[in-house]
Amino acid sequence: MTDITQELTRKNHHPAEWLIEKALFISGIASIVFISLIFLFLFKEGMLTFKSVSPLDLIGKWVYDPYDEKNIFKVMWQSVSEVPKYSIVPLVCGSFLVAFPATVISSVFGIGCGIYLSEIASARVRETLKPTLELLAGIPSVVIGFLMLAVVATFVQDLFHTKFRLNAFVGALGVSLVTFPIIVTLVEEALRAIPKELRDASYALGATKWQTIWKTVVPAAVSGISAAVLLGFGRALGETMIVLMATGNAALVTLDMFSSVRTMTANIAAEMGEVVQGSEHYYVLFLVGAILFTMTFVLNICSEVVINKMRRKLRM
Amino acid sequence: MRESIVSNLTVKHDNLSENFMNGLVRIFAVVPLIAIFLILWIIVKNGAGVVTGSFLLLAPTDGMTQGGIFPCIFGAIAKTVLMVVMALPLGVAAAIYLVEYAGDGIVFRLIRAAVNNLAGVPSIVFGLFGLGFFVLFVGRNLDQVLKTGLLFGQPCMLWAAATLAILVLPVIIVSTEEALISVPQSHRAASLALGATKWQTIWRVVIPQARGGILTGAILAVSRGAGETAPILFTGVAYFLPHLPVVNLFGFIPMVNPFDQFMDLSYHIYIMATQSVDAEKTLPIQYGTTLVLISLTFLLNLVAVLFRMYFRKKQGLVTI
């Protein structure tokens, strides 16, 4: 079939056709251009940080402490002070403290819901459940952030008696609502791509439905499922409005899930509005953006490679 | 035939642990649903009383503790329309190139990877990019070349919309692509066999059949763009403006001024909830604004989902 269409189109070398094809080609590579420009501009501005800030300062800084009367190595983000401190450790810490629980929550629910949709639910349930989940994906993150701030934070504090009303866990709950639909969609797709013959063979050997799911279907789809989790983790790291509104924005180095934290994304959003363009602080914020972008980029590439591998395997 | 064999094989194992697992995954599906309905219920319950005619049609007053949100609605719509005008032609053209011209070589795979990655770029990174590229690089250089003082080189609606346009590009591309692929190959062959050129075939045969999918993509893009906050934080949104971003063209034709800053629904929610003088007192306004925003995005999403279901069914009938 494609041979026919190729044969038929080979003949028309009209100049207008050529022009249209070139115009379409330019639109086609626009995505590549934009991704490259994002890379270029983030790193171009971010690298200017090192004009005045040493790479070690991004970890911590020796600061004279008048109380102890000696220099202390301070790992903190304190951009607006006499001696600005630009340690990204608390920010990275905060990002992971939100993204990790969020991914765990949304993965458990996402994989469970994916299995339900693909293996157990009837076609009718699936037809109604999937559009509803798409609606969930369509809720703007600022709305979720607002509800976390106004309603859920108080509820969580009453439940766990936490010191901070706004903390990483509240943020993680909100972020998991955003990553959940992404993970469900990809898990379901991965499970449904498993050939029916595999399930039939398992049933014919006497396996029960859940033995088939656990021992045959899920292992066969494990690469697709892990790609979904990776992608969800990338989204969780990049989520901005929810963490900006619900995590308390205190740049602390901590591993306590119920502590206030400040993520890389929230830090950029909160501080970029007030900085002087071309100042040291401005460049550092771009550098934080560049680091964040690199992290999510690597996660995206990884999940894509895994998905492509799975597709190729299933085709064979 | 095979269906019946499988169901016969599985029907026997109705023991306890099987039922337990069935129930467990059902819970995993139901809890998020409950979350959605709780979210909606809380917003509607608290917001419904606030959203009145005057709330929708008046500007904020008394230091933004009273009055309505009209400038935000106006700004959100203007920004979104500007965004779609920029993103739709580019996205549709890119999808046409991918499906009809690119084949499946290295170029195709590169574009594919770029589109997927663009969809995963954190929204705040788009904000940084919009500031660094559009406002400071493109804008400032345009000002220098055109000697316009400080017209392009500052945050404004144009740059906010351009930043959002890049953000929603993958949504449009993926949706259009799906629509184009679902047009049967035989239709293209028939058109070409009648002597039509490749572009005539695409323009007269393929695109008319893919219209539904393209429209779905556009609606999804609008809904996504209307709700995004982080990309516009530094590229054009304003805390409060005493006037609408409107300019009189030739002195008397009023039109939206893309070189002005604007107020926005999503940003309004954010600042009212976090930076308001008295966040407790303005809570009704926050709920009201949220209700308006979510009604807008939900309506759009619902239309898109129904559209897609309708067109998929129709397409299904055609291919059979």
XYZ file of C-alpha atoms in Angstrom:
636
model
C 0.000 0.000 0.000
C 2.643 2.499 0.976
C 4.582 1.490 -2.127
C 1.684 2.637 -4.270
C 1.439 6.029 -2.605
C 5.191 6.496 -2.804
C 5.172 5.580 -6.484
C 2.319 8.008 -7.131
C 3.913 10.918 -5.296
C 7.361 10.493 -6.783
C 6.219 12.187 -9.970
C 5.070 15.579 -8.725
C 8.047 17.868 -8.454
C 5.981 20.997 -8.449
C 7.847 23.979 -6.923
C 4.881 24.843 -4.686
C 4.855 21.281 -3.366
C 8.547 21.574 -2.611
C 7.994 24.847 -0.778
C 5.161 23.406 1.315
C 7.249 20.417 2.262
C 10.086 22.666 3.399
C 7.687 24.828 5.442
C 6.260 21.714 7.086
C 9.769 20.448 7.752
C 10.621 23.675 9.573
C 7.466 23.348 11.728
C 8.378 19.728 12.317
C 11.817 20.476 13.692
C 10.464 23.382 15.772
C 10.220 21.067 18.795
C 13.894 20.160 18.426
C 14.763 23.844 18.110
C 12.774 24.757 21.221
C 14.298 21.987 23.341
C 17.768 23.070 22.201
C 16.999 26.724 22.914
C 15.770 25.874 26.413
C 19.012 23.978 27.028
C 21.101 26.780 25.580
C 19.483 29.653 27.457
C 19.269 27.918 30.811
C 22.912 26.892 30.709
C 24.143 30.128 29.146
C 22.648 32.176 31.972
C 23.306 29.524 34.612
C 27.021 29.226 33.821
C 27.475 32.953 34.429
C 27.016 32.076 38.104
C 30.603 30.910 38.200
C 31.876 34.408 37.384
C 31.537 35.278 41.064
C 30.467 32.101 42.848
C 32.760 29.135 43.275
C 31.340 25.646 42.623
C 31.971 24.774 46.286
C 29.540 27.547 47.296
C 26.766 25.501 45.734
C 27.333 22.915 48.469
C 28.052 25.207 51.373
C 30.065 28.183 52.510
C 32.526 28.965 55.344
C 30.920 31.820 57.194
C 32.242 33.607 60.273
C 29.902 33.039 63.160
C 30.069 35.846 65.755
C 28.640 33.682 68.554
C 31.111 30.806 68.244
C 33.812 33.249 67.106
C 34.998 30.968 64.327
C 34.184 30.047 60.751
C 31.406 27.541 60.274
C 30.606 25.558 57.135
C 26.997 26.515 56.452
C 24.884 24.409 54.109
C 21.996 26.767 53.546
C 20.131 28.736 50.931
C 20.022 32.342 52.050
C 20.005 34.406 48.895
C 19.025 37.719 50.442
C 21.540 38.426 53.191
C 24.780 40.311 53.747
C 26.765 37.234 52.787
C 24.493 35.420 50.328
C 24.620 31.643 50.648
C 23.656 29.631 47.594
C 23.794 26.025 48.719
C 21.512 23.962 46.506
C 21.631 21.043 48.957
C 18.470 22.074 50.879
C 16.651 22.671 47.595
C 17.591 19.298 46.097
C 16.747 17.735 49.454
C 13.342 19.412 49.429
C 12.616 18.405 45.852
C 13.324 14.753 46.580
C 11.474 14.847 49.880
C 8.339 15.856 47.949
C 8.856 13.941 44.717
C 9.785 10.622 46.289
C 6.717 10.129 48.542
C 4.519 11.534 45.773
C 5.872 8.959 43.322
C 5.459 6.127 45.825
C 1.833 7.066 46.508
C 0.910 7.602 42.881
C 2.775 4.452 41.777
C 0.945 2.207 44.237
C -2.405 3.647 43.217
C -1.422 4.022 39.566
C -0.216 0.459 39.108
C -3.197 -0.913 41.046
C -5.631 1.150 39.040
C -3.827 0.240 35.804
C -4.146 -3.461 36.590
C -7.809 -2.972 37.419
C -8.491 -1.098 34.186
C -6.618 -3.477 31.933
C -7.277 -6.885 33.520
C -10.411 -6.751 35.633
C -12.770 -3.920 34.745
C -15.450 -4.534 32.172
C -15.320 -2.547 28.966
C -18.140 -0.333 30.197
C -16.425 0.533 33.488
C -13.230 1.257 31.573
C -15.039 3.552 29.139
C -16.355 5.696 31.994
C -13.342 5.507 34.312
C -10.757 6.597 31.772
C -12.402 9.883 30.744
C -12.936 10.668 34.442
C -9.226 10.196 35.064
C -8.536 12.482 32.121
C -10.627 15.090 33.905
C -8.392 14.659 36.943
C -5.386 15.248 34.711
C -7.084 18.418 33.506
C -7.366 20.067 36.930
C -4.887 22.979 36.946
C -2.098 22.467 39.473
C -2.784 25.844 41.073
C -6.258 24.579 42.007
C -4.825 21.485 43.684
C -2.240 23.664 45.407
C -4.963 25.963 46.706
C -7.007 23.084 48.103
C -3.947 21.568 49.754
C -3.238 24.936 51.349
C -6.794 25.755 52.366
C -8.254 22.366 53.300
C -5.947 19.348 53.272
C -3.082 20.944 55.241
C -5.283 21.470 58.301
C -6.715 17.976 57.969
C -3.238 16.413 57.784
C -2.040 18.442 60.759
C -4.991 17.330 62.867
C -4.406 13.736 61.824
C -0.631 13.490 62.369
C -0.158 16.368 64.844
C 2.722 17.791 62.804
C 4.759 20.802 63.848
C 4.350 22.586 60.520
C 0.932 22.990 58.939
C 2.509 23.190 55.483
C 5.030 20.410 54.958
C 6.573 18.103 52.387
C 3.939 15.422 52.947
C 1.056 17.775 52.154
C 2.889 18.792 48.998
C 3.532 15.162 48.105
C -0.173 14.336 48.448
C -1.017 17.127 46.027
C 1.719 16.203 43.576
C 0.604 12.561 43.602
C -2.786 13.706 42.279
C -0.958 15.172 39.293
C 1.318 12.202 38.600
C -1.353 9.546 39.183
C -3.182 9.969 35.828
C 0.139 9.891 33.956
C 1.204 6.640 35.615
C -2.214 4.987 35.174
C -2.330 5.772 31.475
C 1.146 4.381 30.810
C 0.705 1.292 33.026
C -2.589 0.444 31.375
C -1.044 0.880 27.946
C 1.867 -1.375 28.914
C -0.421 -4.103 30.284
C -2.757 -4.044 27.322
C 0.174 -4.396 24.941
C 0.881 -7.856 26.373
C -0.442 -10.408 23.856
C -3.546 -12.318 24.818
C -1.815 -15.613 23.997
C 0.422 -15.195 27.027
C -2.587 -14.978 29.338
C -4.333 -17.895 27.613
C -1.259 -20.066 28.003
C -1.098 -19.256 31.694
C -4.792 -20.035 32.203
C -4.438 -23.276 30.278
C -1.687 -24.353 32.671
C -4.189 -23.991 35.486
C -3.173 -20.608 36.857
C -5.802 -18.451 38.466
C -6.547 -14.941 37.262
C -4.262 -13.304 39.847
C -1.525 -15.893 39.415
C -1.640 -14.976 35.732
C -1.504 -11.264 36.495
C 1.372 -11.513 39.009
C 3.453 -14.225 37.368
C 2.834 -13.577 33.674
C 1.326 -10.229 32.741
C 3.086 -7.891 35.176
C 6.562 -9.400 34.658
C 6.090 -9.136 30.894
C 5.104 -5.483 31.227
C 7.648 -4.600 33.890
C 9.686 -2.336 31.638
C 6.619 -0.341 30.641
C 5.576 -0.050 34.258
C 8.995 1.170 35.349
C 9.000 3.699 32.520
C 5.688 4.989 33.855
C 7.141 5.346 37.346
C 10.237 7.139 36.016
C 8.104 9.549 34.041
C 5.893 10.151 37.071
C 8.979 10.889 39.155
C 10.163 13.398 36.562
C 6.813 15.171 36.649
C 6.842 15.187 40.439
C 10.287 16.829 40.479
C 9.094 19.497 38.057
C 5.762 20.312 39.689
C 5.774 23.951 40.758
C 2.528 25.542 41.903
C 1.469 22.791 44.318
C 4.790 22.729 46.153
C 5.028 26.504 46.085
C 1.692 26.776 47.879
C 1.679 23.699 50.112
C 5.171 22.892 51.378
C 5.888 25.909 53.569
C 8.918 27.136 51.600
C 11.513 26.860 54.358
C 14.874 25.857 52.896
C 15.911 23.282 55.492
C 18.286 20.355 55.146
C 16.138 17.572 56.515
C 14.914 14.065 55.861
C 11.724 14.543 57.853
C 8.674 14.178 55.630
C 6.595 16.369 57.922
C 9.007 19.268 57.916
C 8.575 22.410 55.833
C 10.775 22.271 52.769
C 11.614 24.392 49.751
C 11.987 22.648 46.402
C 14.063 23.784 43.438
C 10.928 24.669 41.488
C 9.296 26.630 44.310
C 12.564 28.429 44.978
C 12.779 29.691 41.408
C 9.118 30.677 41.349
C 9.316 32.497 44.667
C 12.541 34.423 44.080
C 12.794 35.085 40.344
C 10.179 37.826 40.488
C 12.251 39.996 42.800
C 15.824 39.629 41.581
C 17.762 42.202 39.603
C 18.369 40.936 36.094
C 22.019 40.164 35.537
C 22.825 39.886 39.243
C 24.572 36.953 40.869
C 21.294 35.807 42.436
C 19.600 35.887 39.011
C 22.268 33.643 37.481
C 22.140 31.204 40.391
C 18.388 30.803 39.923
C 18.985 29.992 36.253
C 21.587 27.459 37.323
C 19.061 25.827 39.651
C 16.656 25.735 36.677
C 19.350 24.161 34.506
C 20.027 21.468 37.109
C 16.308 20.754 37.456
C 15.890 20.608 33.683
C 18.826 18.209 33.358
C 17.336 15.900 35.992
C 13.904 15.733 34.350
C 15.496 15.464 30.901
C 17.516 12.418 31.946
C 14.438 10.825 33.533
C 12.396 11.454 30.375
C 15.094 10.004 28.125
C 15.428 6.932 30.361
C 11.700 6.237 30.342
C 11.574 6.739 26.591
C 14.413 4.299 25.989
C 12.693 1.732 28.213
C 9.350 2.180 26.417
C 10.956 1.884 22.974
C 12.749 -1.277 24.034
C 9.474 -2.758 25.237
C 7.675 -1.865 22.009
C 10.393 -3.492 19.949
C 10.331 -6.616 22.084
C 6.578 -6.969 21.851
C 6.608 -6.594 18.097
C 8.941 -9.614 17.822
C -14.707 -19.035 20.793
C -11.476 -18.309 22.570
C -13.203 -15.902 24.932
C -15.450 -18.657 26.165
C -12.553 -21.043 26.767
C -10.717 -18.469 28.826
C -13.742 -17.565 30.880
C -14.399 -21.250 31.473
C -10.845 -21.697 32.653
C -10.921 -18.742 35.002
C -14.418 -19.051 36.358
C -13.501 -21.941 38.620
C -10.958 -20.067 40.729
C -13.257 -17.870 42.749
C -11.418 -18.286 46.018
C -10.797 -15.829 48.826
C -7.418 -14.352 47.905
C -8.559 -13.776 44.327
C -11.537 -11.827 45.576
C -9.345 -9.916 47.986
C -7.013 -8.813 45.197
C -9.940 -7.850 42.984
C -11.283 -5.704 45.773
C -7.881 -4.169 46.478
C -7.241 -2.930 42.944
C -10.810 -1.722 42.786
C -10.024 0.437 45.823
C -6.968 1.815 44.014
C -9.275 2.853 41.200
C -12.028 4.214 43.415
C -9.980 6.318 45.880
C -8.692 8.738 43.205
C -12.237 9.027 41.883
C -13.419 9.982 45.353
C -10.592 12.509 45.480
C -11.801 14.114 42.250
C -15.356 14.382 43.479
C -14.242 15.702 46.867
C -12.165 18.378 45.145
C -15.101 19.387 42.978
C -17.548 19.278 45.864
C -15.409 21.477 48.120
C -14.891 24.030 45.366
C -18.545 24.120 44.330
C -19.797 24.208 47.925
C -17.586 27.126 48.898
C -17.538 28.923 45.585
C -21.107 28.719 44.336
C -22.397 31.432 46.645
C -19.632 33.820 45.624
C -19.914 33.600 41.863
C -22.577 36.140 40.999
C -23.038 38.474 38.070
C -21.199 41.294 39.764
C -18.358 38.959 40.787
C -17.865 38.062 37.142
C -18.262 41.582 35.782
C -16.531 43.869 38.304
C -12.867 44.618 38.951
C -11.251 43.955 42.356
C -11.686 46.836 44.798
C -10.569 47.820 48.314
C -7.010 46.513 47.998
C -8.287 43.362 46.302
C -10.430 42.297 49.270
C -13.747 43.133 47.593
C -15.234 43.285 44.129
C -15.010 40.837 41.256
C -12.524 39.185 38.968
C -13.461 40.517 35.542
C -9.917 41.638 34.581
C -8.664 38.124 35.380
C -11.269 36.465 33.177
C -10.535 38.946 30.423
C -6.787 38.406 30.712
C -7.079 34.630 30.841
C -9.214 34.506 27.704
C -7.077 36.995 25.769
C -3.862 35.200 26.718
C -5.278 31.787 25.797
C -6.605 32.939 22.424
C -3.248 34.510 21.584
C -1.549 31.260 22.625
C -3.745 29.076 20.410
C -3.255 31.378 17.446
C 0.487 30.822 17.778
C 0.534 27.152 18.741
C -2.166 25.619 16.545
C -0.700 26.273 13.052
C 2.771 25.264 14.195
C 1.574 22.115 15.962
C -0.691 20.971 13.141
C 2.039 21.591 10.550
C 4.527 19.650 12.666
C 2.106 16.736 12.969
C 1.476 16.735 9.223
C 5.202 16.624 8.626
C 5.627 13.753 11.100
C 2.830 11.624 9.675
C 2.914 12.409 5.969
C 6.506 13.322 5.152
C 8.997 12.240 7.773
C 8.961 8.472 7.185
C 10.530 6.651 10.113
C 14.172 7.571 9.820
C 16.459 9.452 12.157
C 14.660 12.797 11.663
C 11.361 11.248 12.684
C 12.865 9.703 15.782
C 14.616 12.935 16.756
C 11.423 14.973 16.439
C 9.505 12.284 18.316
C 12.009 12.404 21.171
C 11.957 16.202 21.206
C 8.149 16.313 21.387
C 8.074 13.761 24.214
C 10.743 15.674 26.090
C 9.054 19.004 25.558
C 5.963 17.510 27.198
C 8.052 16.646 30.252
C 9.834 19.955 30.746
C 8.874 21.394 34.164
C 6.526 24.338 33.804
C 8.785 26.624 35.838
C 11.597 25.924 33.362
C 9.321 27.268 30.647
C 8.938 30.370 32.785
C 12.703 30.800 33.046
C 13.089 30.178 29.336
C 10.349 32.686 28.503
C 12.098 35.320 30.597
C 15.606 34.571 29.325
C 14.732 34.004 25.672
C 11.583 35.939 24.796
C 11.695 38.919 27.156
C 15.405 39.527 27.561
C 16.930 38.116 24.362
C 14.303 38.494 21.610
C 12.525 41.460 23.194
C 15.551 43.551 24.107
C 17.180 42.914 20.736
C 13.978 43.819 18.869
C 13.858 47.050 20.841
C 17.426 47.858 19.871
C 16.917 47.086 16.214
C 13.544 48.816 15.900
C 14.507 51.624 18.310
C 11.233 51.214 20.219
C 12.618 52.039 23.652
C 11.247 49.446 26.048
C 8.273 47.965 24.202
C 9.250 44.336 23.528
C 11.915 43.976 26.199
C 9.576 43.687 29.167
C 7.124 41.061 30.390
C 3.848 41.303 28.464
C 0.942 39.211 27.233
C 2.676 38.439 23.940
C 5.628 36.721 25.620
C 3.423 34.938 28.154
C 1.314 33.553 25.305
C 4.422 32.584 23.319
C 5.842 30.720 26.322
C 2.549 28.892 26.827
C 2.386 28.125 23.100
C 5.613 26.116 23.360
C 4.269 24.364 26.451
C 1.067 23.195 24.715
C 2.764 22.359 21.420
C 3.177 18.639 22.284
C -0.530 18.385 23.190
C -1.535 19.650 19.750
C 1.076 17.600 17.885
C 0.180 14.291 19.559
C -3.560 14.783 19.134
C -3.273 15.843 15.480
C -0.908 12.998 14.740
C -3.366 10.471 16.113
C -6.112 11.963 13.967
C -3.978 11.888 10.809
C -2.858 8.297 11.356
C -6.449 7.154 11.732
C -7.271 8.335 8.186
C -7.117 5.132 6.082
C -4.109 4.847 3.774
C -6.430 3.776 0.940
C -8.013 7.243 0.879
C -4.625 8.780 0.204
C -3.869 6.237 -2.504
C -7.241 6.894 -4.155
C -6.680 10.641 -4.184
C -3.162 10.294 -5.578
C -4.354 7.862 -8.219
C -6.830 10.513 -9.398
C -3.859 12.740 -10.145
C -3.862 14.905 -7.033
C -0.503 16.025 -5.753
C 0.652 15.066 -2.289
C -0.305 18.426 -0.773
C -3.695 18.438 -2.517
C -4.294 15.005 -1.036
C -3.378 16.169 2.434
C -5.357 19.414 2.206
C -8.506 18.068 0.549
C -8.685 14.452 1.711
C -6.679 13.863 4.879
C -7.207 17.053 6.888
C -11.005 17.222 6.443
C -11.246 13.721 7.909
C -8.873 14.565 10.735
C -10.663 17.788 11.678
C -12.220 16.263 14.789
C -8.897 15.145 16.233
C -7.271 18.483 15.482
C -10.130 20.270 17.225
C -9.793 17.956 20.230
C -6.109 18.801 20.451
C -6.837 22.512 20.250
C -9.417 22.307 23.052
C -7.081 20.279 25.274
C -4.341 22.817 24.604
C -6.637 25.691 25.558
C -7.634 23.981 28.771
C -4.015 23.232 29.639
C -2.848 26.728 28.782
C -5.643 28.400 30.736
C -4.633 26.602 33.928
C -0.851 26.952 33.821
C 0.611 29.487 36.222
C 4.349 28.926 36.516
C 5.268 29.776 32.887
C 3.614 33.193 33.063
C 4.958 34.210 36.479
C 7.851 36.216 35.040
C 6.707 36.648 31.453
C 3.702 38.943 31.674
C 1.201 38.384 34.452
C 0.457 41.220 36.867
C -0.617 41.265 40.507
C -3.070 44.081 39.941
C -3.781 46.416 37.035
C -6.109 49.401 37.309
C -7.012 49.130 33.614
C -7.699 46.344 31.112
C -4.914 45.502 28.633
C -6.797 47.207 25.810
C -5.551 49.677 23.235
C -7.492 51.705 20.686
C -6.315 50.795 17.219
C -6.119 53.938 15.012
C -7.515 55.784 17.990
C -10.987 54.256 18.010
C -11.060 50.473 17.392
C -10.595 48.804 20.794
C -8.456 45.683 20.742
C -6.447 43.615 23.195
C -3.000 45.079 23.685
C -0.479 42.216 23.572
C 2.297 44.540 24.765
C 0.571 45.184 28.065
C 0.714 43.078 31.196
C -2.451 41.266 32.212
C -4.222 39.752 35.200
C -4.952 36.048 35.106
C -7.345 33.627 36.823
C -4.774 31.040 37.863
C -2.291 33.641 39.092
C -5.088 35.414 40.953
C -5.796 32.231 42.922
C -2.116 31.908 43.784
C -1.591 35.475 45.003
C -4.908 35.688 46.836
C -4.114 32.451 48.677
C -0.497 33.202 49.527
C 0.239 36.928 49.287
C -3.043 38.587 50.138
C -3.120 41.101 52.985
C -5.721 39.009 54.751
C -5.929 35.524 53.269
C -8.720 34.495 55.667
C -10.931 37.370 54.663
C -10.475 36.827 50.934
C -11.102 33.089 51.137
C -14.527 33.423 49.433
C -12.879 35.278 46.539
C -10.288 32.511 46.286
C -12.976 29.828 46.125
C -14.993 31.863 43.646
C -11.992 32.355 41.357
C -11.141 28.658 41.619
C -14.704 27.722 40.705
C -14.592 29.951 37.632
C -11.213 28.583 36.515
C -12.146 24.973 37.075
C -15.511 25.380 35.339
C -13.643 26.758 32.364
C -11.058 23.966 32.186
C -13.539 21.216 33.023
C -15.991 22.334 30.411
C -13.231 22.420 27.812
C -11.882 19.030 28.865
C -15.327 17.467 28.881
C -16.005 18.762 25.388
C -12.617 17.434 24.228
C -13.189 14.000 25.774
C -16.692 13.706 24.269
C -15.408 14.925 20.906
C -12.701 12.298 20.916
C -15.077 9.508 21.862
C -17.456 10.613 19.095
C -14.766 10.814 16.440
C -13.136 7.544 17.471
C -16.467 5.789 17.138
C -17.094 7.395 13.758
C -13.604 6.510 12.576
C -14.142 2.957 13.778
C -17.235 2.638 11.596
C -15.402 3.997 8.572
C -12.523 1.534 8.761
C -14.839 -1.452 9.200
